[in-house]
Each structure stands twice: as structure tokens, then as C-alpha cells.
XYZ file of C-alpha atoms in Angstrom:
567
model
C 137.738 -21.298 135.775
C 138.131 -19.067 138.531
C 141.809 -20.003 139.488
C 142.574 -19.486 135.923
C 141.396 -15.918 135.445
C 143.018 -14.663 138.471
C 146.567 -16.447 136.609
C 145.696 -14.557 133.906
C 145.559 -11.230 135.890
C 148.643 -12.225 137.659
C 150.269 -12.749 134.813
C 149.070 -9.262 133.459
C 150.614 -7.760 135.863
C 154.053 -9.604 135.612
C 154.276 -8.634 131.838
C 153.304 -4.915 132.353
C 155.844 -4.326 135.628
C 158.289 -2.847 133.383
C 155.630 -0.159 132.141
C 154.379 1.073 135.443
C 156.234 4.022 135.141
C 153.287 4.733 132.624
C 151.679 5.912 136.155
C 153.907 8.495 135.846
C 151.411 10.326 133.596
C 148.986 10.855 135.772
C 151.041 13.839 137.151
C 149.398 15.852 134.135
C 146.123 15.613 136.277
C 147.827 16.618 139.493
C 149.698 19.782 137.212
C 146.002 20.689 136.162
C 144.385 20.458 139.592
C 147.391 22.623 141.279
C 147.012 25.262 138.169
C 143.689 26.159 138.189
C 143.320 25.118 141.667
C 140.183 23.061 140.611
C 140.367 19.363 142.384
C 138.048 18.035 140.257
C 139.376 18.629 137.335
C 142.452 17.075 137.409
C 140.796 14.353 139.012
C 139.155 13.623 135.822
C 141.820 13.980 134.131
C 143.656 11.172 135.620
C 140.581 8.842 135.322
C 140.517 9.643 131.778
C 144.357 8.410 131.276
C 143.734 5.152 132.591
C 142.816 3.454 129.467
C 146.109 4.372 127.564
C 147.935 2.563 130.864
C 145.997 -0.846 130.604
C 146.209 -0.430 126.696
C 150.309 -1.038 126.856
C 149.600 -4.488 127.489
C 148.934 -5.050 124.181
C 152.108 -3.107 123.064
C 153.740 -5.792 124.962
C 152.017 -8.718 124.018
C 152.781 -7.626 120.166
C 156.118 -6.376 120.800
C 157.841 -9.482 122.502
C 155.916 -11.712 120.595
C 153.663 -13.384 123.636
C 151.435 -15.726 121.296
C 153.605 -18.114 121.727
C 153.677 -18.220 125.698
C 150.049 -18.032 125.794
C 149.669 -21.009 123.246
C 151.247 -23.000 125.719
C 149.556 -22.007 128.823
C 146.774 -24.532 130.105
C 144.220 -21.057 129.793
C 141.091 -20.526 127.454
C 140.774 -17.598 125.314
C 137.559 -16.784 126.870
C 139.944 -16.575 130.467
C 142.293 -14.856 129.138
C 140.135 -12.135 128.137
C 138.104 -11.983 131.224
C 141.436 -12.000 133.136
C 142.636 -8.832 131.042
C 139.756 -7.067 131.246
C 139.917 -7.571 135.189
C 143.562 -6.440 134.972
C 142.109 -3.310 132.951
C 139.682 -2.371 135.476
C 141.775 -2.778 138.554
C 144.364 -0.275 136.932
C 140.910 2.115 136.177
C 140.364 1.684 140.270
C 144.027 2.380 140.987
C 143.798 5.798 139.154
C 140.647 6.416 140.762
C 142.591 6.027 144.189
C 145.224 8.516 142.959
C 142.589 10.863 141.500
C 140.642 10.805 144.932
C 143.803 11.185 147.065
C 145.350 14.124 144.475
C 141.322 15.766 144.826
C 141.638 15.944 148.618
C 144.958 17.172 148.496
C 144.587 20.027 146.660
C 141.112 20.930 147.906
C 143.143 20.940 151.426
C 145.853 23.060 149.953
C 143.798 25.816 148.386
C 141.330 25.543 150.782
C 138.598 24.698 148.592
C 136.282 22.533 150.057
C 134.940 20.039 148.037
C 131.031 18.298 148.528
C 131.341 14.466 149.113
C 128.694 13.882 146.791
C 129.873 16.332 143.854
C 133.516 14.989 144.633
C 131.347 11.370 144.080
C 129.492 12.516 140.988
C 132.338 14.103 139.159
C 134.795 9.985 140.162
C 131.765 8.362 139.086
C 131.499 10.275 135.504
C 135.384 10.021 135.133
C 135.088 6.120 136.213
C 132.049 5.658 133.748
C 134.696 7.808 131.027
C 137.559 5.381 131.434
C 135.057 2.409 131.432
C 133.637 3.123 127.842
C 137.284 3.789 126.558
C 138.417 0.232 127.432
C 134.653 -1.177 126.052
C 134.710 0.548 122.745
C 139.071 -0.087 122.254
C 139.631 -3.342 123.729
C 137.527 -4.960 121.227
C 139.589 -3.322 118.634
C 142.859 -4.230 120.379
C 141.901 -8.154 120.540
C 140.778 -8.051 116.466
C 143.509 -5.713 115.112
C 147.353 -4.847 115.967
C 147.688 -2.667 118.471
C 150.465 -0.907 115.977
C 147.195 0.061 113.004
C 144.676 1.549 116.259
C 145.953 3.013 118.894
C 146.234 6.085 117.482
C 142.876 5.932 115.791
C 141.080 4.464 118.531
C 142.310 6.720 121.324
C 142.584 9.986 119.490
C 138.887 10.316 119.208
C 138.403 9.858 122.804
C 141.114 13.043 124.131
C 139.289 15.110 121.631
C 135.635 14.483 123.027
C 136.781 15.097 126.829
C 138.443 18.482 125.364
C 135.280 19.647 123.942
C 133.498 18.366 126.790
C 135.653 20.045 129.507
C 135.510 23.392 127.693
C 131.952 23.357 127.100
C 131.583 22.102 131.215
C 133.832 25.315 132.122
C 131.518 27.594 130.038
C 127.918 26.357 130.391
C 126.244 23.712 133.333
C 125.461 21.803 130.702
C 123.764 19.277 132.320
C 121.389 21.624 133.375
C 119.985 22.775 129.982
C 119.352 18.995 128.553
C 115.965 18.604 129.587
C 113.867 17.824 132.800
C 115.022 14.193 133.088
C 118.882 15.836 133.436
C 117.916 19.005 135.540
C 116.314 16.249 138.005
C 120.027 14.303 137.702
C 121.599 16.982 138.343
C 120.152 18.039 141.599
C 120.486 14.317 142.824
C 124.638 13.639 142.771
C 124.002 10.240 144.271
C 121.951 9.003 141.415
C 124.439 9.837 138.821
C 127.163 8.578 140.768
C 125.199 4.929 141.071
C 124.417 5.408 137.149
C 128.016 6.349 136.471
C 129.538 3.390 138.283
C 126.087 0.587 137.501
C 126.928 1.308 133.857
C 130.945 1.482 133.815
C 130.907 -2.126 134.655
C 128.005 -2.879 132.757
C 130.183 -1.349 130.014
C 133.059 -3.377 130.824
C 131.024 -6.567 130.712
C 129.659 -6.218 127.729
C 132.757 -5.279 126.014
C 134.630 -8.581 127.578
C 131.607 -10.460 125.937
C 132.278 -8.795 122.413
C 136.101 -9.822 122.329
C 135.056 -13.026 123.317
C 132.906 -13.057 120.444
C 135.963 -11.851 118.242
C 138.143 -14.270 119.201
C 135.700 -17.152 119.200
C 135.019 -15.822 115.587
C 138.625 -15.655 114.780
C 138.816 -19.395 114.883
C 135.556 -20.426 114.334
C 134.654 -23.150 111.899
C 131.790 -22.342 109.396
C 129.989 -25.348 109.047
C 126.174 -25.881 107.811
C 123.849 -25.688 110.945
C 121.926 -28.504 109.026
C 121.848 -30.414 105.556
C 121.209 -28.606 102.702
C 117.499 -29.082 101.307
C 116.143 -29.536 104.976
C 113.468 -27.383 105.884
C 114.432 -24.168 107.709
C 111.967 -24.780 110.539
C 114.196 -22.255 112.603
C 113.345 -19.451 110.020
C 110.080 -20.345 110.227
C 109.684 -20.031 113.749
C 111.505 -16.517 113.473
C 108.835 -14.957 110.802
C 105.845 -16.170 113.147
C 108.162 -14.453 116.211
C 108.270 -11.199 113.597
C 104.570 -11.323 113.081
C 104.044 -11.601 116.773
C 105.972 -8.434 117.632
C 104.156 -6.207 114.434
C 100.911 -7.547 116.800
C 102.620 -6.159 119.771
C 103.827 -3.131 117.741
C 100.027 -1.819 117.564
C 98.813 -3.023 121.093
C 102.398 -0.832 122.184
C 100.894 2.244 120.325
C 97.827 1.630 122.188
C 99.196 1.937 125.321
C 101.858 4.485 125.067
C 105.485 2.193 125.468
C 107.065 4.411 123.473
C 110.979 3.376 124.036
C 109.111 -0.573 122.979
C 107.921 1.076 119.651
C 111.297 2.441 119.153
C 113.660 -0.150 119.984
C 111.083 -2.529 117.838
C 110.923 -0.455 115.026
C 114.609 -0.011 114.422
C 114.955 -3.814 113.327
C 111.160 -5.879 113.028
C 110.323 -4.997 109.624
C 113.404 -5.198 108.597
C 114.269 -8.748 109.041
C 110.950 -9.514 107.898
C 111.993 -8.127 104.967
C 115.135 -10.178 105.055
C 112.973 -13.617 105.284
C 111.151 -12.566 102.882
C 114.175 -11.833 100.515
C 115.532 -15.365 101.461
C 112.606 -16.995 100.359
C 111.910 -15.431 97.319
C 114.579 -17.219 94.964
C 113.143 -20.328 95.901
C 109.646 -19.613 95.484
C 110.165 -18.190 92.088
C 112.737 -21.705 90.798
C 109.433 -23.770 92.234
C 106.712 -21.825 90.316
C 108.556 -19.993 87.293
C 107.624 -16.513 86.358
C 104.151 -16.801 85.699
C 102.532 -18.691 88.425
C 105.305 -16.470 90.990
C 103.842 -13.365 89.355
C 99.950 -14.792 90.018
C 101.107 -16.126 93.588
C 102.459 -12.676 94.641
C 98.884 -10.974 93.527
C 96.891 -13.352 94.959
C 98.816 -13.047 98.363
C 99.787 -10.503 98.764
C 97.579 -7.884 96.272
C 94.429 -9.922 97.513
C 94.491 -9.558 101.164
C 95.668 -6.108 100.492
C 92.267 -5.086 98.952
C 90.492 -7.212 101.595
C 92.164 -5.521 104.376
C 91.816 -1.591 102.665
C 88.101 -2.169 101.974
C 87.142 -4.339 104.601
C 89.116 -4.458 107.854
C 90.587 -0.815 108.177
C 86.727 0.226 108.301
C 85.748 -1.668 110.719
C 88.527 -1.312 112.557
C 88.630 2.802 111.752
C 84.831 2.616 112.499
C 84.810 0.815 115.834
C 87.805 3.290 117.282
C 86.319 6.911 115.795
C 82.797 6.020 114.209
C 81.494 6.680 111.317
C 81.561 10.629 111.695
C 84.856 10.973 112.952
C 86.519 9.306 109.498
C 87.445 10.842 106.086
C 87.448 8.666 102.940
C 91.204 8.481 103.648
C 91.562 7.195 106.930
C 88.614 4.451 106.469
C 90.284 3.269 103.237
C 93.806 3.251 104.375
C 96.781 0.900 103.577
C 97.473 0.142 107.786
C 100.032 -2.475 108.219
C 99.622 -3.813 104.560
C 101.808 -1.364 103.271
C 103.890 -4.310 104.080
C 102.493 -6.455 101.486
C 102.183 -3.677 98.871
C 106.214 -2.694 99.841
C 106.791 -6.922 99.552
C 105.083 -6.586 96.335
C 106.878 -4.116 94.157
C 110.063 -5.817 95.327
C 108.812 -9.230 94.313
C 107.760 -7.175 91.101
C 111.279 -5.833 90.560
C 113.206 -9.388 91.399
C 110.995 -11.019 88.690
C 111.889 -7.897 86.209
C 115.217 -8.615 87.173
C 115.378 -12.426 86.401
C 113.297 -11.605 82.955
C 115.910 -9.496 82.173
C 119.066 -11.868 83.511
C 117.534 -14.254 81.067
C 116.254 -16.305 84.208
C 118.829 -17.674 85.452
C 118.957 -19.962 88.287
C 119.486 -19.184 92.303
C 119.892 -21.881 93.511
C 121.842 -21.840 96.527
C 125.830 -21.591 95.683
C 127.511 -25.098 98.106
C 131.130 -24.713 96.812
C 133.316 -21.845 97.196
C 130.388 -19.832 98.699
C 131.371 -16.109 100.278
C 131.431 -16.774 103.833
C 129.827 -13.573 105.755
C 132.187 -12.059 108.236
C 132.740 -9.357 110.271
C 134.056 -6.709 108.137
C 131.800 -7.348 105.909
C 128.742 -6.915 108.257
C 130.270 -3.748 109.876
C 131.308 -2.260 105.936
C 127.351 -3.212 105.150
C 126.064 -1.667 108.383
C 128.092 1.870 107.961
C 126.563 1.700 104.462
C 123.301 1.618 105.742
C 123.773 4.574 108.682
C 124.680 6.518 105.717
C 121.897 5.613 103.207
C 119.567 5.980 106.369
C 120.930 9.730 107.173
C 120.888 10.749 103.878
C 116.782 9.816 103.341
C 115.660 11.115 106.200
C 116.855 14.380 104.840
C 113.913 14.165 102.694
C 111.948 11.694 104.333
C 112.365 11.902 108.227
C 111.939 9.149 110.609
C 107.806 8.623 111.592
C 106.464 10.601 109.228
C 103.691 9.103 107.451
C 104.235 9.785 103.096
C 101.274 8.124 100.834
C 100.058 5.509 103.913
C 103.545 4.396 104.578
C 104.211 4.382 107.866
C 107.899 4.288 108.397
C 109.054 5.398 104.970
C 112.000 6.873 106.618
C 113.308 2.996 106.740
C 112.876 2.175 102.891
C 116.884 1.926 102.871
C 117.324 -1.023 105.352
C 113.781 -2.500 104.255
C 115.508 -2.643 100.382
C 118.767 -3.453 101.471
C 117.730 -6.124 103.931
C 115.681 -7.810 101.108
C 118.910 -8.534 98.843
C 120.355 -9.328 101.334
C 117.801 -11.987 101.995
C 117.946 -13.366 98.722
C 122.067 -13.170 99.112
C 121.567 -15.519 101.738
C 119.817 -17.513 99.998
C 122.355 -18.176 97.417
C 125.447 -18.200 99.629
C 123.709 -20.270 102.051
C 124.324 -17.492 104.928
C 121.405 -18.387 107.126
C 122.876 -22.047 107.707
C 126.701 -21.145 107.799
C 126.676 -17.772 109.948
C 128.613 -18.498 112.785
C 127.460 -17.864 116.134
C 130.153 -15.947 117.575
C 128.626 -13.619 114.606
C 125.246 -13.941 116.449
C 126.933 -12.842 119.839
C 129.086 -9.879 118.339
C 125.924 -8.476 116.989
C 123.924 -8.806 120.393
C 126.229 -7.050 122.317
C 127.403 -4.493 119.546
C 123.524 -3.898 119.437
C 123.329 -3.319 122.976
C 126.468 -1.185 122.916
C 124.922 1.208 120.677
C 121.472 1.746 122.673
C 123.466 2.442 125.700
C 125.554 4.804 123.690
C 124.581 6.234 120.835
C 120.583 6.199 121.698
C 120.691 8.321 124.524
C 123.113 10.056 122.860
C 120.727 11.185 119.709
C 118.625 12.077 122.425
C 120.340 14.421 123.607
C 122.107 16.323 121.171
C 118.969 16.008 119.386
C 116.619 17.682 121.892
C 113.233 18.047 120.824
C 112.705 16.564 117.217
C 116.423 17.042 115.824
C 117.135 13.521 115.615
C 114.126 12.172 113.176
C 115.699 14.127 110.770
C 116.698 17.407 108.240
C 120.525 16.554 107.932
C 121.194 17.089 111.615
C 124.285 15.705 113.882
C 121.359 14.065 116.162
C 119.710 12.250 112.800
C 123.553 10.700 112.186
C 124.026 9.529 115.659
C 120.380 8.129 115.306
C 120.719 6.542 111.811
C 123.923 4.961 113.579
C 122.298 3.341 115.691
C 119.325 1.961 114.379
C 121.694 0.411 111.917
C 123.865 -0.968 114.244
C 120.897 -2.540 116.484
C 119.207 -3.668 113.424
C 122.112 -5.345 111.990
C 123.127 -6.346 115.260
C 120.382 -7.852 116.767
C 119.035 -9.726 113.391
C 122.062 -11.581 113.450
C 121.375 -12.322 117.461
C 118.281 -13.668 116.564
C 118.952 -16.025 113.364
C 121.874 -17.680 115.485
C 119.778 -18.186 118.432
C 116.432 -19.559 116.857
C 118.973 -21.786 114.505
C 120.359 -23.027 118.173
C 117.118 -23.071 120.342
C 114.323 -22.791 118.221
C 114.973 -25.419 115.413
C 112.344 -28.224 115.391
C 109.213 -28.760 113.571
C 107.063 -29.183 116.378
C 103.113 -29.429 115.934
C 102.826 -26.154 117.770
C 105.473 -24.129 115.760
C 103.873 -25.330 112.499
C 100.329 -23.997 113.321
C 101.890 -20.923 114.753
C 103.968 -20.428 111.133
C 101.149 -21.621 109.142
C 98.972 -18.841 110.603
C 101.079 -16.359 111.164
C 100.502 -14.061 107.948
C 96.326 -14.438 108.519
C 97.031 -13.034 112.274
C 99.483 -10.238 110.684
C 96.240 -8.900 107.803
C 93.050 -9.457 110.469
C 94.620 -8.421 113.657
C 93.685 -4.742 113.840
C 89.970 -5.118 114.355
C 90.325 -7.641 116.970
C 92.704 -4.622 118.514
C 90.519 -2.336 118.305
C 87.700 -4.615 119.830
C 90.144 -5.268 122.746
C 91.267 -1.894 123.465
C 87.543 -0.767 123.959
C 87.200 -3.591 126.338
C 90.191 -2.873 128.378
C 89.591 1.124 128.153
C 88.061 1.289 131.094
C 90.364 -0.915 133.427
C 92.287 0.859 136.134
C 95.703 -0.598 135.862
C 98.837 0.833 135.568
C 99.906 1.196 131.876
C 102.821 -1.582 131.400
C 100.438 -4.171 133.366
C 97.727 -3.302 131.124
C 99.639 -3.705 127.825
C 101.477 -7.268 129.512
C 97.107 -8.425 129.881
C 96.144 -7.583 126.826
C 99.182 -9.100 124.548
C 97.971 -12.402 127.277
C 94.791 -11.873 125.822
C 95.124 -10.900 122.358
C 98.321 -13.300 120.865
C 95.774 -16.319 121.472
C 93.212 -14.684 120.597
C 94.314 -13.762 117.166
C 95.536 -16.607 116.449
C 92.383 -18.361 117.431
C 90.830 -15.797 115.229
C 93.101 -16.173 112.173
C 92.565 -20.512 112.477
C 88.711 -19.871 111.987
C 89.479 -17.617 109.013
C 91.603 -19.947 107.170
C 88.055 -22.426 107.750
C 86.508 -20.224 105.434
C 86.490 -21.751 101.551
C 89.649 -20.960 99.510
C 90.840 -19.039 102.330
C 94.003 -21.215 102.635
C 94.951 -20.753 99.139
C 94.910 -16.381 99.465
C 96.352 -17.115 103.693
């Protein structure tokens, strides 16, 4: 595999020959650096005009029609993407060459003396610059013509390192972005190891996702299984949901506050998705009256049990009795789950009343495959809807004992779309290149955009009130929601499939473990309050401790007579 990446990069380089003299652009960095006599600048300058070089390749490879020769060639896709992206980043290190060697130059003629680490910092950030050109365009190059994007993908990209330069020549900006930055900033060698660690990291990623695309372009969408076999695999994924709301709580306890975020942009959710693609079939089994007296007894039920019961003794055992209002001991907790699943069970069976009641069943001819476009058209849909709530409704704050209200649009949305899937089959026939585009497109954005919202949204900006911050955050949680939900259905459909005793049990008392597990929590946190262990070890003990021993917990419950039939 090896031998035939580096035959891909050779032959890279014996296509692009005749457009070296592209190289010639980089004397717009040494004009800049001899003009305002700032080495630096024009050092970044040429970094930054690296990925416009490497991008020619695919002028070439559309203009003389090179399909055809690499049809014929005894090379993978997968190699010749690796090989390309290799040929990418060795042009990024040849400008970085120039741009070090044009830096000292100048520095020597003006005598302006330049600090090896600064001079480090400043190729790392331009190296880091170039690298998340070629992730983010590459992609696009490999899935569109090179003729439609390069405008659009590259234009965005000059206009951000304009702003950015003017605002660097005007303000340290670094230094007014908070402590974690001001502490960056007096430490060049850090950044520099950041700025080059996540350049390639970048790049990697990025070769993964075209992969993906071109996997996708010619993958077959069959059935994963039969139709009208059990979906043990979804199963297995709800109990996996149920798990991580359990470690959602014992997180709060314990203060892992990028875990709460990075779980609560997605968990619910797809929880909310299985529960969409479940519904259909639960309501063609049972018709509208016994669905309508299933979905009160399980879910209205528990509900009360929980409000009246649990969430006292669980509110009681944290605060006592003194330190609790009517409110707080009678709260909805993690149930306003159930009540949310409720009204849109409510509003699906209002829906089929009024459709007459016409039958879901699952669509097996000429069924809308899902696809790419369609996922990304769905997930820009959803940063939008997202933004535009948490105008009103901003992200974490509590309204009428709902937690997380700021998520009702991908809770709603991913529920249709759940019961979509149902009928066009999607959870079988999703392909998993899909899976793979999502995982890295996912990761992509939390490298990116996440810190990003961050930052521009310093303070609380980014939760909500129309801000830039609130768009950049709604972005992302949309993209790693999307993203990884599609990660996980392909894997646990690949890896996670069977019907084993153990995965049954697990699945059968998952949803008892999800409505009692907050005052075993609470009884566990009191125990462990006192234990002198770093924070992270502590919370890895007690989700040892606790998973088991909810589960244990929630088997004992469903003992108790008629339990099973409300569990």
C-alpha cells in the first residue's frame, strides 16, 4: 500500500510540472515583507498561498480529462487520495521553506532581528492556516468540479486572513481572549507545537472525509439485514443512550463540563430519533387506542412516580428537607423526556386520526435513499432553526422544568426524522461511508467551530440573544449531532448487532435505569463526597460503580408486581 501511495505522489508531481510556475506567486509575500519591512508578514502570506498551488491539480485532472488514466492504474481510491493529500502537504512544507528563507532575508536586510520562537509561532500559525484550507477544500474538490468551487471555496478563506491581519496590526489580539490565550501567548513554543500537532491532525482527518466521499460515491445501498428482523443493533444503541443520560448527571456531579457539552449537543437527540423510528410500528401493532393507553401508562405513569416519588428523595437526600421549595421537590428532572416523548406521541396519533390512519409501514420499493446533500441541506436547516430559538430561548436555560429547551428544534426534527426512517427503511440502508463522513465532519467542527464560539463568544455570547458566537455555536452542535448520530447507527449496525443474553437484559432495563437512577446518584455522590481523588478519577469510579449498580437496581424494580407492564 505503501509503494502505491508514494506512485501516486510521484505521479502528482509529474502532472503538476507544467504549473510550478504557480510558485511564482509567492513573490506577493516577499513584495509584502520588503514593503513594510515586516518578515513575518510576508511569511504568512506565502504559507497562506499554498493551498491555491496544490489545488491546480485538480484543474488538471478535470481539464485533460485524467479519469481515464487513473481508471487504469493498478491504485485504490483510498491511495490515491492519501497520495494527493501527501503531495498537498509537501507543497505546504515547500512554501514554508521559502517563507522561512524570504523571513531571514529580509530580517537580515532591514536589520530587524527576528525571535526564533516568535519567527516559530508566527510558521506554525501560517502552517496550521494552509493546513485547514486544504482540510475544509479538498473534500469539496474530490465531491464537486473544481470549475463550480474554487472560487467559492477559496474566496472565503483570503477574506478571513484580511480581517485577521488587519485586526493583528491594530490590536494583540491574542492577548485580550481570555486567560487560557494570555498564558499561549507568553509561551511561543506551545502554540507552535499546537499549530503544527493540529495542521496534520487537520490534514488527516480531511484525507479520511474524501475517502468517505468517494467510498460514498460508489457505494452500494443494500439492507444491512432482512426486512422484519429485529433491530437488535438499535436496541443496543438506546441502552448505550440511556447509559450516557446516567453519565450526563454523575458528569454534573463532578464538574466535566466540556463531557456535558459535547454530550449534550447530540444524546437526547438521537434518543429522540429511536424513539421516532419506533413509533410507526408501535402504533400499526396496537391501533390508536391501546397506542394512546400504552403511551400514558409508560410514559405518563412513571412520570408521576418519578415527580412525586423519586425527585424527593433524591431532592431530600442532596439539600434536606429545609433547603427545598415545593418546586424543586416536585420537579420534572430527567422525565421531561417522557413528558417531551409524550406530546409528540400525542401529536403523531392526532396526525394519523386526521390522515385517516393510514398505514407506515416501511416503503421496500423505490424508497428515497438518504445521501449526502440531503444530510448536509437537513443539518444547515437545523443550525438555523437552532439560532433562531435560542433568540428566545438560549442554550441551558431552564423554562417550565425543561432542561435544555434551547434544543426543542433538533429534539422535533430528529423525531420525524425517526419515523422517516422508519418508512424509508434508512436505519438498514444508510451506507457506511455516510457513517464515516459524519464522524469526521463531527470532529471537524469541534476542532473548528467549538473553540471558535468560544472565542468570539467570550463570556456567555454564544448560548444565545442573536449573536455571531450563538451561529457559530448552533453550527456546530448541528453538525456534531448530525454527524456523530450517523457515526454511531453505522457502527453499532457493524459491531454491535447480535442479540446476545447480555444486550437483551441491558435493553430490556434500560428505560427503568433511565426513571430511578437519580436517587441512587444522589446516594453515591454522598458516599464518594468525601474521597480525596482527583476529579476525572473520581467521576471514572463512580460511573464503575454506579452503571452496575443501577442496573442491578432497576432488575429488582421490574421484580416488583406489574412493574414490567409500566417498565
Amino acid at each position: 500500500m505503501i509503494n502505491n501511495i508514494l506512485k501516486s505522489v510521484k505521479l502528482d508531481h509529474e502532472i503538476m510540472k507544467s504549473h510550478y510556475l504557480m510558485f511564482m506567486i509567492d513573490l506577493i509575500g516577499v513584495f509584502f515583507a520588503v514593503m513594510t519591512k515586516i518578515p513575518m508578514y510576508g511569511a504568512l502570506i506565502i504559507m497562506v498561498v499554498s493551498t491555491p498551488i496544490a489545488g491546480q491539480y485538480f484543474s488538471a485532472y478535470e481539464k485533460n480529462n485524467l479519469e481515464k488514466l487513473y481508471g487504469v492504474l493498478p491504485l485504490r481510491k483510498s491511495e490515491v487520495v492519501i497520495g494527493r493529500y501527501l503531495f498537498a502537504l509537501c507543497i505546504v512544507v515547500i512554501n514554508g521553506i521559502i517563507a522561512a528563507a524570504v523571513a531571514y532575508i529580509v530580517s537580515t536586510l532591514t536589520n530587524k532581528g527576528v525571535n526564533s520562537l516568535e519567527f516559530l509561532t508566527y510558521l506554525s500559525c501560517g502552517f496550521l492556516y494552509a493546513c485547514l484550507m486544504v482540510a475544509v477544500i479538498f473534500p469539496l474538490y474530490f465531491k464537486f468540479s473544481f470549475s463550480k468551487v474554487y472560487i467559492f471555496s477559496n474566496l472565503p478563506f483570503y477574506l478571513i486572513f484580511v480581517i485577521l491581519f488587519l485586526l493583528t496590526r491594530k490590536t494583540n489580539v491574542l492577548q485580550q481572549t481570555g486567560l487560557t490565550s494570555h498564558y499561549l501567548a507568553s509561551h511561543f513554543g506551545m502554540i507552535a507545537a499546537i499549530g503544527f500537532g493540529l495542521g496534520l491532525t487537520l490534514l488527516a482527518l480531511s484525507c479520511l472525509l474524501s475517502s468517505a466521499l468517494i467510498e460514498g460515491n460508489r457505494a452500494a445501498h443494500l439492507p444491512a439485514q432482512e426486512p422484519g428482523k429485529r433491530l437488535y443493533f438499535a436496541d443496543n444503541l438506546r441502552t448505550w443512550m440511556v447509559i450516557l443520560v446516567v453519565l450526563q448527571h454523575l458528569a454534573e456531579i463532578f464538574s466535566m463540563y466540556l463531557f456535558l457539552m459535547l454530550n449534550q449537543a447530540y444524546f437526547m437527540g438521537l434518543l429522540f430519533l429511536l424513539s421516532g423510528y419506533f413509533t410507526p410500528g408501535s402504533f400499526e401493532r396496537r391501533g390508536p387506542g391501546t397506542f394512546l393507553k400504552d403511551r400514558l401508562l409508560r410514559l405518563g405513569l412513571p412520570t408521576l412516580i418519578y415527580v412525586f416519588i423519586l425527585n424527593p428523595i433524591a431532592r431530600i437526600g442532596t439539600h434536606g428537607l429545609a433547603g427545598n421549595t415545593a418546586a424543586s421537590l416536585f420537579a420534572l428532572g430527567p422525565m421531561w423526556f417522557a413528558v417531551m416523548l409524550l406530546v409528540f406521541d400525542l401529536g403523531y396519533l392526532a396526525w394519523r386520526t386526521v390522515g385517516k390512519n393510514r398505514p407506515e409501514s416501511p416503503v421496500l420499493e423505490n424508497r428515497m435513499l438518504l445521501t449526502f446533500p440531503r444530510v448536509a441541506l437537513f443539518t444547515l436547516a437545523l443550525a438555523a432553526a437552532s439560532y433562531l430559538l435560542r433568540i428566545a430561548v438560549p442554550y441551558g436555560i431552564p423554562v417550565l422544568g425543561f432542561p435544555s429547551l434551547g434544543y426543542l428544534a433538533q429534539y422535533l426534527s430528529f423525531f420525524l426524522i425517526g419515523m422517516l426512517a422508519y418508512k424509508r427503511d434508512w436505519l438498514r440502508t444508510v451506507s457506511g461511508s455516510l457513517g464515516k463522513i459524519g464522524f469526521v465532519l463531527a470532529v471537524l467542527a469541534t476542532v473548528i467551530l467549538f473553540p471558535t464560539a468560544m472565542i468570539i463568544g467570550s463570556g456567555s455570547k454564544w448560548i444565545g440573544y442573536g449573536s455571531w458566537a450563538s451561529a457559530v455555536f448552533a453550527l456546530w452542535d448541528s453538525i456534531f449531532a448530525v454527524g456523530i448520530s450517523l457515526a454511531l447507527v453505522t457502527f453499532f449496525r457493524r459491531f454491535l448487532d447480535g442479540g446476545q443474553k447480555i444486550g437483551r437484559f441491558l435493553s430490556r432495563h434500560s428505560f427503568t435505569v433511565y426513571v430511578i437512577h437519580a436517587p441512587i446518584l444522589v446516594f453515591l455522590a454522598l458516599v464518594l463526597h468525601s474521597l480525596q481523588m482527583q476529579q476525572l478519577l473520581k467521576f471514572c469510579l463512580a460511573a464503575i460503580v454506579y452503571l452496575p449498580l443501577s442496573f442491578a437496581v432497576a432488575w429488582l424494580v421490574r421484580k416488583i408486581p406489574y412493574a414490567q407492564k409500566i417498565l
